Amino acid sequence: MKELQKITIGNIRIVYRPGEKSNPDAAAIHKAASFLNRKTGVTPQNLQISKKSIDARKRSELAFVYTVYAELDCKPSVIGKLEKEPDIKRFTEPELNLTCGTRPLEHRPVIVGFGPAGMFAGLVLAEHGFRPIIFERGADVDERVAAVERFTREGILDTDTNIQFGAGGAGTFSDGKLTTRIGDANIAYVLRKLHELGAPADIEYKAKPHIGTDILRDVVRETDRVITSLGGEIHYKTKVTDITDKTVTAGGSVVPYSVLILATGHSARDTYAELLAKGYLIEPKPFSVGVRAEHLQEDIDRALFGSFAGDAMLGHAEYQLSYREGDRGCYTFCMCPGGTVVPSASEEFGVVTNGMSTRARDGRNANAAVCVSVKPEDCGSTPAGAIEFQRNLERCAYRTAGSDYTAPMQTVGDLLNGTKGTNYSRIVPTYRDGQVRPCDFHEIFPPFVTDLLKKGLTDFGRKIKGYDAPDVPLTGVETRTSAPVRILRGETLTAPGHPGVYPCGEGAGYAGGIVSAAVDGIRVAAKIIAEYRP
């Protein structure tokens, strides 16, 4: 008996020759259809690109590598034989398939934070009838954009609404990169849901998907709309100032809860202090600090794509670089093609940098964090010490650059040669439209950071021509790469000694980016749904 079988066929390589009137996507689908027809005698249906990446290892030959989804109306035995082929796999729909428990909830679930973890926890709970109440200390998207633009233009910082805090979390003002190193069945669900919420369709199949900050803002607005349409509540500009085992104080009101999800993000230092004071088990964990390196995007394209640089089909080149020395590493993080370096402070008297790109990635510069790993013992092996390590660097950067949210900048040439004072020339830093001041990072970072930065940059220059060019500007400081601490949780995903409290996402130390934070939000929501009834 015939049945509709869903499969994917991978490792389809299509050599790309710019200038020819070719369509690599169509060629990949044709190649997959021909292969399947030849192997099964069945004409496949509904062929679609499932995964797409660029292989640029050979400068003389660029290729796209595909996985193609297809449906076959055939006997199951045909698929059984087909699965013996190394690149054929059965396709499974990315569904959650959650079943609600039976334990009654006296109060509605409360979520603290509306970044990726809080958004997806709230979305899944709302879709299953739990009507969550969400408190976000920052403003909604539109008011947040205005606050960030005011800080960029005038140096007026709102400590509750900024690039770290507000609707969508820190990811709203980023490249919207969706790559992740975790392996989890819910990644495909997150990507599909983001597409449903307004992200471009290609995030579901590109090997290095990104949304762009401009589109992300619409996605966050739509997530808000969906949650509230299902009976959830989102309270912006409502800071949680006290947490007990039964209530939270939010915006001056005491709100009871049965389950509480802490999805505060990695910059909620006041929340960390509150939890430490209440006896929560929190440990320091490794994190990284460094600078933002800026290059002309056309230089990066040329270095990685050679004569193919500038071809619209390829887009802009991306990179990820690393260098290790013993148990410490220097690596690039959050590379933003055609992007800007953005002022990301959330506390007064501190300078923090991050990177951001729009969907088009059409800026003149590429930027990436170049960071050095920091170990717990570098910070006294305490959570308070880890937080102070970050804060001290940010305040030192603020003072060194003039105490007006101008950022310290040093050229690669000065850093490598132990000199200072050279201003930028060929490459104009994008932080606050060039509001940087030549400084010496040796006066800001401890020696282990500057020593490994120099070795890492030199190594990266061997891998990408011009990466360590003397006139490349480095803007600092990059300190919020991840949470410096982890709020411990047990097998039930609750904090030990606090059975109704679920630490979650990047701020709790269980994620590192939009997708992994969203997946952790789903994981926590699923745990609650499995135990309780709406």
Coordinates of C-alpha atoms in Angstrom, one line a residue:
M1 CA 0.0 0.0 0.0
K2 CA 1.4 3.4 -1.0
E3 CA 1.9 6.2 1.6
L4 CA 3.2 9.7 1.3
Q5 CA 6.8 9.5 2.6
K6 CA 8.8 12.6 3.6
I7 CA 12.5 12.6 3.3
T8 CA 15.6 14.8 2.9
I9 CA 18.5 14.2 0.6
G10 CA 21.8 15.9 1.6
N11 CA 25.2 16.7 0.3
I12 CA 24.1 18.0 -3.1
R13 CA 26.9 20.1 -4.4
I14 CA 26.4 22.7 -7.1
V15 CA 29.4 24.5 -8.5
Y16 CA 28.7 28.2 -8.9
R17 CA 30.1 30.3 -11.7
P18 CA 29.3 34.0 -11.4
G19 CA 28.4 35.6 -14.6
E20 CA 26.5 32.6 -15.9
K21 CA 22.8 32.8 -16.0
S22 CA 22.4 29.9 -13.6
N23 CA 20.1 29.2 -10.6
P24 CA 21.9 27.0 -8.1
D25 CA 18.7 26.4 -6.1
A26 CA 16.9 25.1 -9.1
A27 CA 19.9 23.0 -10.1
A28 CA 20.0 21.4 -6.7
I29 CA 16.3 20.6 -6.8
H30 CA 16.6 19.1 -10.3
K31 CA 19.6 17.0 -9.2
A32 CA 17.7 15.7 -6.2
A33 CA 14.6 14.9 -8.3
S34 CA 16.7 13.0 -10.9
F35 CA 18.5 11.0 -8.2
L36 CA 15.3 10.0 -6.4
N37 CA 13.5 9.1 -9.6
R38 CA 16.4 7.0 -10.8
K39 CA 16.6 5.1 -7.4
T40 CA 12.9 4.6 -6.9
G41 CA 11.1 4.9 -10.2
V42 CA 8.8 7.4 -8.4
T43 CA 8.5 11.1 -9.4
P44 CA 9.1 13.1 -6.2
Q45 CA 6.7 15.9 -5.2
N46 CA 6.9 19.2 -3.3
L47 CA 10.7 19.5 -3.5
Q48 CA 12.1 22.4 -1.4
I49 CA 15.5 23.6 -0.2
S50 CA 16.0 22.3 3.4
K51 CA 19.6 23.5 4.0
K52 CA 22.0 25.6 2.1
S53 CA 25.6 26.6 2.7
I54 CA 28.6 28.0 0.8
D55 CA 31.8 26.1 0.3
A56 CA 34.5 28.7 -0.3
R57 CA 37.5 26.6 0.6
K58 CA 38.8 26.6 -3.0
R59 CA 39.4 30.1 -4.3
S60 CA 39.2 28.8 -7.9
E61 CA 35.8 27.1 -7.3
L62 CA 32.8 28.2 -5.3
A63 CA 30.0 25.8 -4.5
F64 CA 26.7 25.7 -2.8
V65 CA 26.0 22.6 -0.8
Y66 CA 22.3 21.7 -0.3
T67 CA 19.9 19.4 1.5
V68 CA 16.6 19.1 -0.3
Y69 CA 13.2 18.0 1.1
A70 CA 11.0 15.8 -1.0
E71 CA 7.8 13.7 -0.8
L72 CA 7.4 10.3 -2.4
D73 CA 4.1 8.6 -2.9
C74 CA 5.3 5.0 -2.6
K75 CA 5.4 1.8 -0.5
P76 CA 7.3 2.0 2.9
S77 CA 9.7 -0.7 1.6
V78 CA 10.9 1.7 -1.1
I79 CA 11.9 4.3 1.6
G80 CA 13.5 1.5 3.6
K81 CA 15.9 0.7 0.7
L82 CA 16.4 4.4 0.1
E83 CA 17.5 5.0 3.7
K84 CA 20.5 2.9 3.1
E85 CA 21.9 5.7 1.0
P86 CA 24.3 7.8 3.2
D87 CA 22.6 11.2 2.5
I88 CA 18.9 10.1 2.7
K89 CA 17.0 10.7 6.0
R90 CA 13.3 10.5 7.0
F91 CA 11.9 13.9 7.7
T92 CA 10.1 14.6 11.0
E93 CA 7.9 17.7 11.4
P94 CA 9.3 20.1 14.1
E95 CA 6.4 19.8 16.6
L96 CA 6.5 20.1 20.4
N97 CA 3.7 17.5 21.1
L98 CA 3.3 18.5 24.7
T99 CA 0.7 17.0 27.1
C100 CA -0.6 19.0 30.0
G101 CA -0.3 17.6 33.5
T102 CA -3.0 17.3 36.2
R103 CA -1.6 19.3 39.1
P104 CA -3.7 22.5 39.6
L105 CA -2.0 25.9 39.4
E106 CA -3.3 28.3 42.1
H107 CA -1.8 31.3 40.3
R108 CA -0.9 32.0 36.7
P109 CA 2.8 31.5 35.7
V110 CA 5.0 34.6 36.0
I111 CA 7.9 35.2 33.7
V112 CA 10.6 37.8 34.5
G113 CA 12.2 39.1 31.2
F114 CA 11.0 39.2 27.6
G115 CA 14.2 38.3 25.7
P116 CA 14.3 35.1 23.6
A117 CA 14.0 32.7 26.6
G118 CA 11.1 34.6 28.1
M119 CA 9.4 35.1 24.7
F120 CA 9.4 31.4 23.8
A121 CA 8.5 30.3 27.3
G122 CA 5.6 32.7 27.3
L123 CA 4.6 31.7 23.8
V124 CA 4.5 28.0 24.5
L125 CA 2.7 28.5 27.8
A126 CA 0.2 30.8 26.1
E127 CA -0.4 28.3 23.3
H128 CA -1.2 25.7 25.8
G129 CA -3.7 27.8 27.8
F130 CA -1.6 29.0 30.7
R131 CA -2.0 32.7 30.2
P132 CA 1.4 33.8 31.6
I133 CA 2.1 37.2 33.2
I134 CA 5.4 38.6 31.9
F135 CA 7.3 41.5 33.5
E136 CA 9.9 43.3 31.4
R137 CA 11.9 46.1 33.0
G138 CA 12.5 47.8 29.7
A139 CA 10.1 49.4 27.2
D140 CA 8.3 48.0 24.2
V141 CA 10.0 48.0 20.8
D142 CA 9.1 51.5 19.6
E143 CA 10.0 53.3 22.8
R144 CA 13.1 51.2 23.1
V145 CA 14.3 52.1 19.6
A146 CA 13.9 55.8 20.6
A147 CA 15.9 55.3 23.8
V148 CA 18.7 53.6 22.0
E149 CA 18.8 56.3 19.3
R150 CA 18.9 59.0 22.0
F151 CA 21.8 57.3 23.8
T152 CA 23.7 56.9 20.5
R153 CA 23.1 60.5 19.5
E154 CA 23.2 62.4 22.8
G155 CA 24.9 60.1 25.3
I156 CA 21.7 60.1 27.5
L157 CA 21.4 56.6 29.0
D158 CA 18.2 55.0 30.2
T159 CA 19.4 52.3 32.6
D160 CA 16.2 50.3 32.2
T161 CA 15.6 50.7 28.5
N162 CA 18.7 50.3 26.3
I163 CA 20.4 47.7 24.1
Q164 CA 20.4 45.2 27.0
F165 CA 16.9 45.7 28.4
G166 CA 13.5 45.9 26.7
A167 CA 11.3 44.0 24.4
G168 CA 13.2 41.1 22.7
G169 CA 16.2 41.4 25.0
A170 CA 19.7 42.1 23.8
G171 CA 19.1 40.1 20.6
T172 CA 16.7 42.8 19.3
F173 CA 19.7 45.1 18.6
S174 CA 22.1 42.5 17.0
D175 CA 22.6 40.8 13.7
G176 CA 19.8 38.4 14.6
K177 CA 22.2 35.5 14.1
L178 CA 20.5 32.1 14.6
T179 CA 23.5 29.9 14.5
T180 CA 24.0 27.7 17.6
R181 CA 26.4 25.0 18.7
I182 CA 23.8 23.1 20.8
G183 CA 22.2 20.0 19.4
D184 CA 18.5 20.0 20.3
A185 CA 15.4 18.7 18.5
N186 CA 13.6 22.0 19.2
I187 CA 15.9 24.1 17.1
A188 CA 13.9 23.4 14.0
Y189 CA 10.7 24.4 15.9
V190 CA 12.3 27.7 17.0
L191 CA 13.3 28.5 13.4
R192 CA 9.9 27.6 12.0
K193 CA 8.1 29.6 14.7
L194 CA 10.3 32.7 14.1
H195 CA 9.4 32.4 10.4
E196 CA 5.7 32.3 11.3
L197 CA 6.2 35.4 13.5
G198 CA 7.6 37.3 10.5
A199 CA 11.2 36.3 10.0
P200 CA 12.4 35.6 6.4
A201 CA 11.8 32.1 5.1
D202 CA 15.4 31.4 4.4
I203 CA 16.2 31.2 8.2
E204 CA 14.8 27.6 8.0
Y205 CA 17.4 26.4 5.5
K206 CA 20.5 28.6 5.4
A207 CA 23.5 27.2 7.2
K208 CA 24.2 30.6 8.8
P209 CA 20.8 32.2 9.2
H210 CA 20.2 35.7 10.3
I211 CA 17.2 37.9 10.7
G212 CA 18.6 41.4 11.0
T213 CA 17.8 44.0 13.7
D214 CA 15.2 45.7 11.6
I215 CA 13.2 42.5 11.0
L216 CA 13.7 41.3 14.5
R217 CA 11.8 44.3 15.8
D218 CA 8.7 43.2 13.9
V219 CA 9.1 39.6 15.1
V220 CA 9.1 40.8 18.7
R221 CA 6.0 42.9 18.1
E222 CA 4.2 39.9 16.6
T223 CA 5.3 37.6 19.5
D224 CA 3.8 40.2 21.9
R225 CA 0.5 40.3 19.9
V226 CA 0.2 36.5 19.8
I227 CA 0.8 36.0 23.5
T228 CA -1.6 38.7 24.5
S229 CA -4.2 37.4 22.0
L230 CA -4.1 34.0 23.8
G231 CA -4.7 35.6 27.2
G232 CA -1.2 36.4 28.3
E233 CA -0.1 39.7 29.8
I234 CA 3.1 41.6 29.1
H235 CA 3.9 44.5 31.4
Y236 CA 6.7 46.7 30.0
K237 CA 8.7 49.3 32.1
T238 CA 7.9 47.1 35.1
K239 CA 11.0 46.1 37.1
V240 CA 10.9 43.2 39.5
T241 CA 12.5 44.5 42.7
D242 CA 11.8 41.6 45.2
I243 CA 11.4 37.9 44.9
T244 CA 10.2 35.6 47.6
D245 CA 9.2 31.9 47.3
K246 CA 5.6 32.9 46.8
T247 CA 5.5 36.4 45.3
V248 CA 7.3 39.0 43.2
T249 CA 7.2 42.7 43.6
A250 CA 6.9 44.2 40.2
G251 CA 6.3 47.9 39.5
G252 CA 5.4 48.4 43.2
S253 CA 2.7 45.6 43.2
V254 CA 3.0 42.3 45.0
V255 CA 2.1 39.5 42.6
P256 CA 1.6 35.9 43.8
Y257 CA 2.9 33.0 41.7
S258 CA 2.9 29.2 41.7
V259 CA 5.7 29.0 39.1
L260 CA 8.2 31.7 38.3
I261 CA 10.5 31.7 35.3
L262 CA 13.6 33.9 35.7
A263 CA 14.7 34.8 32.2
T264 CA 16.3 38.1 33.0
G265 CA 19.2 38.2 30.5
H266 CA 22.9 38.3 31.2
S267 CA 23.0 42.0 32.3
A268 CA 20.5 41.9 35.2
R269 CA 23.2 42.5 37.8
D270 CA 20.7 43.8 40.4
T271 CA 18.7 40.6 40.1
Y272 CA 21.9 38.5 40.6
A273 CA 22.5 40.6 43.8
E274 CA 18.9 40.0 45.0
L275 CA 19.1 36.3 44.5
L276 CA 22.5 36.0 46.2
A277 CA 21.1 37.9 49.2
K278 CA 18.2 35.4 49.3
G279 CA 20.5 32.4 49.4
Y280 CA 20.1 31.1 45.8
L281 CA 23.0 28.9 44.7
I282 CA 24.9 30.8 42.1
E283 CA 28.4 30.0 40.8
P284 CA 30.9 31.9 38.6
K285 CA 31.4 30.5 35.2
P286 CA 33.8 31.1 32.3
F287 CA 33.0 34.1 30.1
S288 CA 35.0 36.4 27.7
V289 CA 36.0 40.0 27.3
G290 CA 37.7 41.9 24.5
V291 CA 37.1 44.5 21.8
R292 CA 35.3 45.0 18.5
A293 CA 37.5 44.8 15.4
E294 CA 36.2 46.7 12.3
H295 CA 37.3 46.0 8.7
L296 CA 36.0 47.3 5.4
Q297 CA 33.4 44.7 4.4
E298 CA 34.8 44.7 0.8
D299 CA 38.2 43.7 2.2
I300 CA 36.7 40.7 4.1
D301 CA 34.7 39.7 1.0
R302 CA 37.9 39.8 -1.1
A303 CA 40.0 37.9 1.4
L304 CA 37.4 35.1 1.7
F305 CA 35.8 35.0 -1.7
G306 CA 38.7 36.1 -3.9
S307 CA 37.5 37.1 -7.4
F308 CA 34.0 36.1 -6.5
A309 CA 33.7 39.0 -4.0
G310 CA 30.7 41.2 -4.6
D311 CA 28.5 38.7 -6.3
A312 CA 25.0 39.2 -5.1
M313 CA 24.2 35.5 -5.0
L314 CA 26.9 35.0 -2.3
G315 CA 26.1 38.0 -0.1
H316 CA 28.8 39.2 2.3
A317 CA 31.5 37.0 3.7
E318 CA 31.4 35.9 7.3
Y319 CA 34.1 34.4 9.5
Q320 CA 34.7 32.7 12.8
L321 CA 38.3 32.5 14.1
S322 CA 40.0 31.1 17.1
Y323 CA 43.4 30.7 18.7
R324 CA 44.3 28.7 21.8
E325 CA 47.2 28.9 24.1
G326 CA 47.0 26.4 27.0
D327 CA 43.6 26.5 28.7
R328 CA 42.8 30.0 27.4
G329 CA 41.5 31.1 24.0
C330 CA 41.1 34.1 21.8
Y331 CA 38.2 34.0 19.4
T332 CA 35.9 36.0 17.3
F333 CA 32.2 36.2 18.3
C334 CA 29.0 37.7 16.9
M335 CA 30.5 38.7 13.5
C336 CA 28.3 41.3 11.9
P337 CA 28.7 41.8 8.1
G338 CA 28.0 45.3 7.0
G339 CA 27.1 46.2 10.5
T340 CA 27.8 48.8 13.2
V341 CA 29.4 48.8 16.7
V342 CA 26.7 49.9 19.1
P343 CA 26.8 51.5 22.6
S344 CA 25.5 48.8 24.9
A345 CA 25.9 50.1 28.4
S346 CA 23.1 49.4 30.9
E347 CA 24.8 51.0 33.9
E348 CA 25.9 54.6 34.3
F349 CA 29.6 55.4 34.1
G350 CA 30.4 52.4 32.0
V351 CA 31.2 51.8 28.3
V352 CA 30.1 48.5 26.6
T353 CA 30.2 47.6 22.9
N354 CA 28.3 45.1 20.8
G355 CA 27.6 44.5 17.2
M356 CA 24.4 45.0 15.1
S357 CA 23.4 44.5 11.4
T358 CA 20.2 45.1 9.5
R359 CA 18.8 42.4 7.3
A360 CA 20.5 43.9 4.2
R361 CA 23.9 44.0 5.9
D362 CA 24.7 46.9 3.7
G363 CA 27.0 49.0 5.9
R364 CA 30.5 49.8 4.9
N365 CA 32.2 48.0 7.7
A366 CA 32.3 44.5 9.0
N367 CA 32.7 44.1 12.8
A368 CA 33.2 41.2 15.2
A369 CA 34.1 40.8 18.9
V370 CA 37.6 39.6 19.4
C371 CA 37.5 38.2 22.9
V372 CA 39.7 36.4 25.4
S373 CA 38.4 33.8 27.8
V374 CA 38.1 34.7 31.5
K375 CA 38.2 31.9 34.1
P376 CA 36.4 31.9 37.5
E377 CA 39.8 32.0 39.2
D378 CA 40.6 35.3 37.4
C379 CA 37.7 36.8 39.4
G380 CA 38.3 35.4 42.8
S381 CA 36.1 32.3 42.0
T382 CA 33.0 34.1 43.3
P383 CA 29.9 35.2 41.5
A384 CA 30.2 38.7 42.9
G385 CA 33.8 38.8 41.7
A386 CA 32.9 37.8 38.2
I387 CA 30.3 40.6 37.9
E388 CA 32.8 43.1 39.4
F389 CA 35.4 42.0 36.8
Q390 CA 33.0 43.1 34.0
R391 CA 31.9 46.2 35.7
N392 CA 35.5 47.4 36.5
L393 CA 36.5 47.0 32.9
E394 CA 33.4 49.0 31.7
R395 CA 34.1 51.8 34.2
C396 CA 37.8 52.0 33.4
A397 CA 36.9 52.2 29.7
Y398 CA 34.5 55.1 30.5
R399 CA 37.1 57.0 32.4
T400 CA 39.9 56.4 30.0
A401 CA 37.9 57.7 27.0
G402 CA 36.8 60.9 28.7
S403 CA 33.8 60.0 30.9
D404 CA 31.1 60.9 28.4
Y405 CA 30.3 57.5 26.8
T406 CA 32.9 58.0 24.1
A407 CA 34.6 54.6 23.6
P408 CA 38.3 53.8 23.8
M409 CA 39.9 52.9 20.5
Q410 CA 43.3 51.5 19.6
T411 CA 44.6 50.5 16.2
V412 CA 45.9 47.0 15.7
G413 CA 49.3 48.5 14.9
D414 CA 49.5 50.4 18.2
L415 CA 48.3 47.4 20.2
L416 CA 50.9 45.1 18.6
N417 CA 53.7 47.6 18.8
G418 CA 53.1 48.8 22.3
T419 CA 52.4 52.3 21.1
K420 CA 49.4 54.6 21.5
G421 CA 47.8 57.7 20.1
T422 CA 47.3 56.8 16.4
N423 CA 43.8 57.8 15.3
Y424 CA 41.7 56.0 12.7
S425 CA 42.0 56.8 9.1
R426 CA 41.0 54.4 6.3
I427 CA 38.4 52.6 8.4
V428 CA 36.0 54.9 10.3
P429 CA 34.7 53.3 13.6
T430 CA 30.9 53.1 13.7
Y431 CA 30.4 53.4 17.5
R432 CA 28.2 56.4 18.0
D433 CA 29.1 57.6 14.5
G434 CA 32.8 57.8 15.3
Q435 CA 32.7 59.0 18.9
V436 CA 35.9 57.1 19.9
R437 CA 39.2 58.3 21.5
P438 CA 42.6 56.8 20.9
C439 CA 43.6 55.0 24.1
D440 CA 45.8 52.2 25.3
F441 CA 44.1 48.9 26.1
H442 CA 47.0 47.9 28.2
E443 CA 45.7 50.5 30.7
I444 CA 42.2 48.9 30.7
F445 CA 42.6 45.2 30.4
P446 CA 44.8 42.9 32.6
P447 CA 47.9 41.6 30.9
F448 CA 46.5 38.1 30.2
V449 CA 43.8 39.7 28.0
T450 CA 46.1 42.1 26.0
D451 CA 48.8 39.4 25.6
L452 CA 46.4 36.9 24.1
L453 CA 44.6 39.6 22.0
K454 CA 47.9 40.4 20.3
K455 CA 48.7 36.7 19.7
G456 CA 45.1 36.1 18.4
L457 CA 45.1 39.0 16.1
T458 CA 48.4 38.0 14.6
D459 CA 47.2 34.5 14.1
F460 CA 43.9 35.7 12.5
G461 CA 46.0 37.8 10.1
R462 CA 47.6 34.6 8.8
K463 CA 44.1 33.1 8.2
I464 CA 42.4 36.2 6.7
K465 CA 44.7 38.6 4.7
G466 CA 44.6 42.0 6.2
Y467 CA 42.9 41.1 9.5
D468 CA 45.8 42.4 11.5
A469 CA 46.5 45.4 9.3
P470 CA 48.0 48.3 11.3
D471 CA 45.2 50.7 10.7
V472 CA 42.3 48.4 11.8
P473 CA 40.5 50.1 14.7
L474 CA 39.6 48.1 17.8
T475 CA 36.9 49.6 19.9
G476 CA 36.2 48.6 23.5
V477 CA 35.1 47.2 25.7
E478 CA 33.2 44.0 24.9
T479 CA 32.2 42.5 28.2
R480 CA 28.6 41.1 27.8
T481 CA 29.4 38.1 25.6
S482 CA 27.6 35.8 28.1
A483 CA 26.5 35.7 31.7
P484 CA 29.5 35.6 34.1
V485 CA 27.5 33.4 36.5
R486 CA 25.1 30.4 36.5
I487 CA 22.0 30.2 38.7
L488 CA 22.0 26.5 39.7
R489 CA 19.0 24.3 38.9
G490 CA 18.3 20.6 39.4
E491 CA 16.7 17.9 37.4
T492 CA 13.3 19.5 37.7
L493 CA 14.9 22.7 36.3
T494 CA 14.1 24.5 39.5
A495 CA 16.5 26.3 41.8
P496 CA 17.5 24.1 44.8
G497 CA 15.5 25.1 47.8
H498 CA 13.1 27.1 45.6
P499 CA 10.7 24.5 44.0
G500 CA 8.6 27.0 42.1
V501 CA 11.5 29.0 40.6
Y502 CA 12.9 28.1 37.2
P503 CA 16.2 29.9 36.2
C504 CA 16.2 30.1 32.4
G505 CA 18.1 31.2 29.4
E506 CA 21.3 33.2 28.9
G507 CA 21.0 35.2 32.1
A508 CA 20.8 32.1 34.2
G509 CA 23.8 30.6 32.4
Y510 CA 22.1 28.0 30.3
A511 CA 22.3 29.5 26.8
G512 CA 24.4 31.6 24.6
G513 CA 22.5 33.3 21.8
I514 CA 19.0 33.7 20.5
V515 CA 18.3 30.1 19.5
S516 CA 19.8 28.4 22.5
A517 CA 18.0 30.9 24.8
A518 CA 14.7 30.2 23.0
V519 CA 15.3 26.4 23.2
D520 CA 15.9 26.7 27.0
G521 CA 12.7 28.8 27.3
I522 CA 10.8 26.0 25.6
R523 CA 12.5 23.4 27.8
V524 CA 11.4 25.1 31.0
A525 CA 7.8 25.8 29.7
A526 CA 7.5 22.1 28.7
K527 CA 8.5 21.0 32.2
I528 CA 5.8 23.2 33.7
I529 CA 3.2 22.1 31.2
A530 CA 4.0 18.4 31.8
E531 CA 3.3 18.8 35.6
Y532 CA 0.4 21.3 35.7
R533 CA -2.9 21.8 34.0
P534 CA -3.9 25.3 32.7

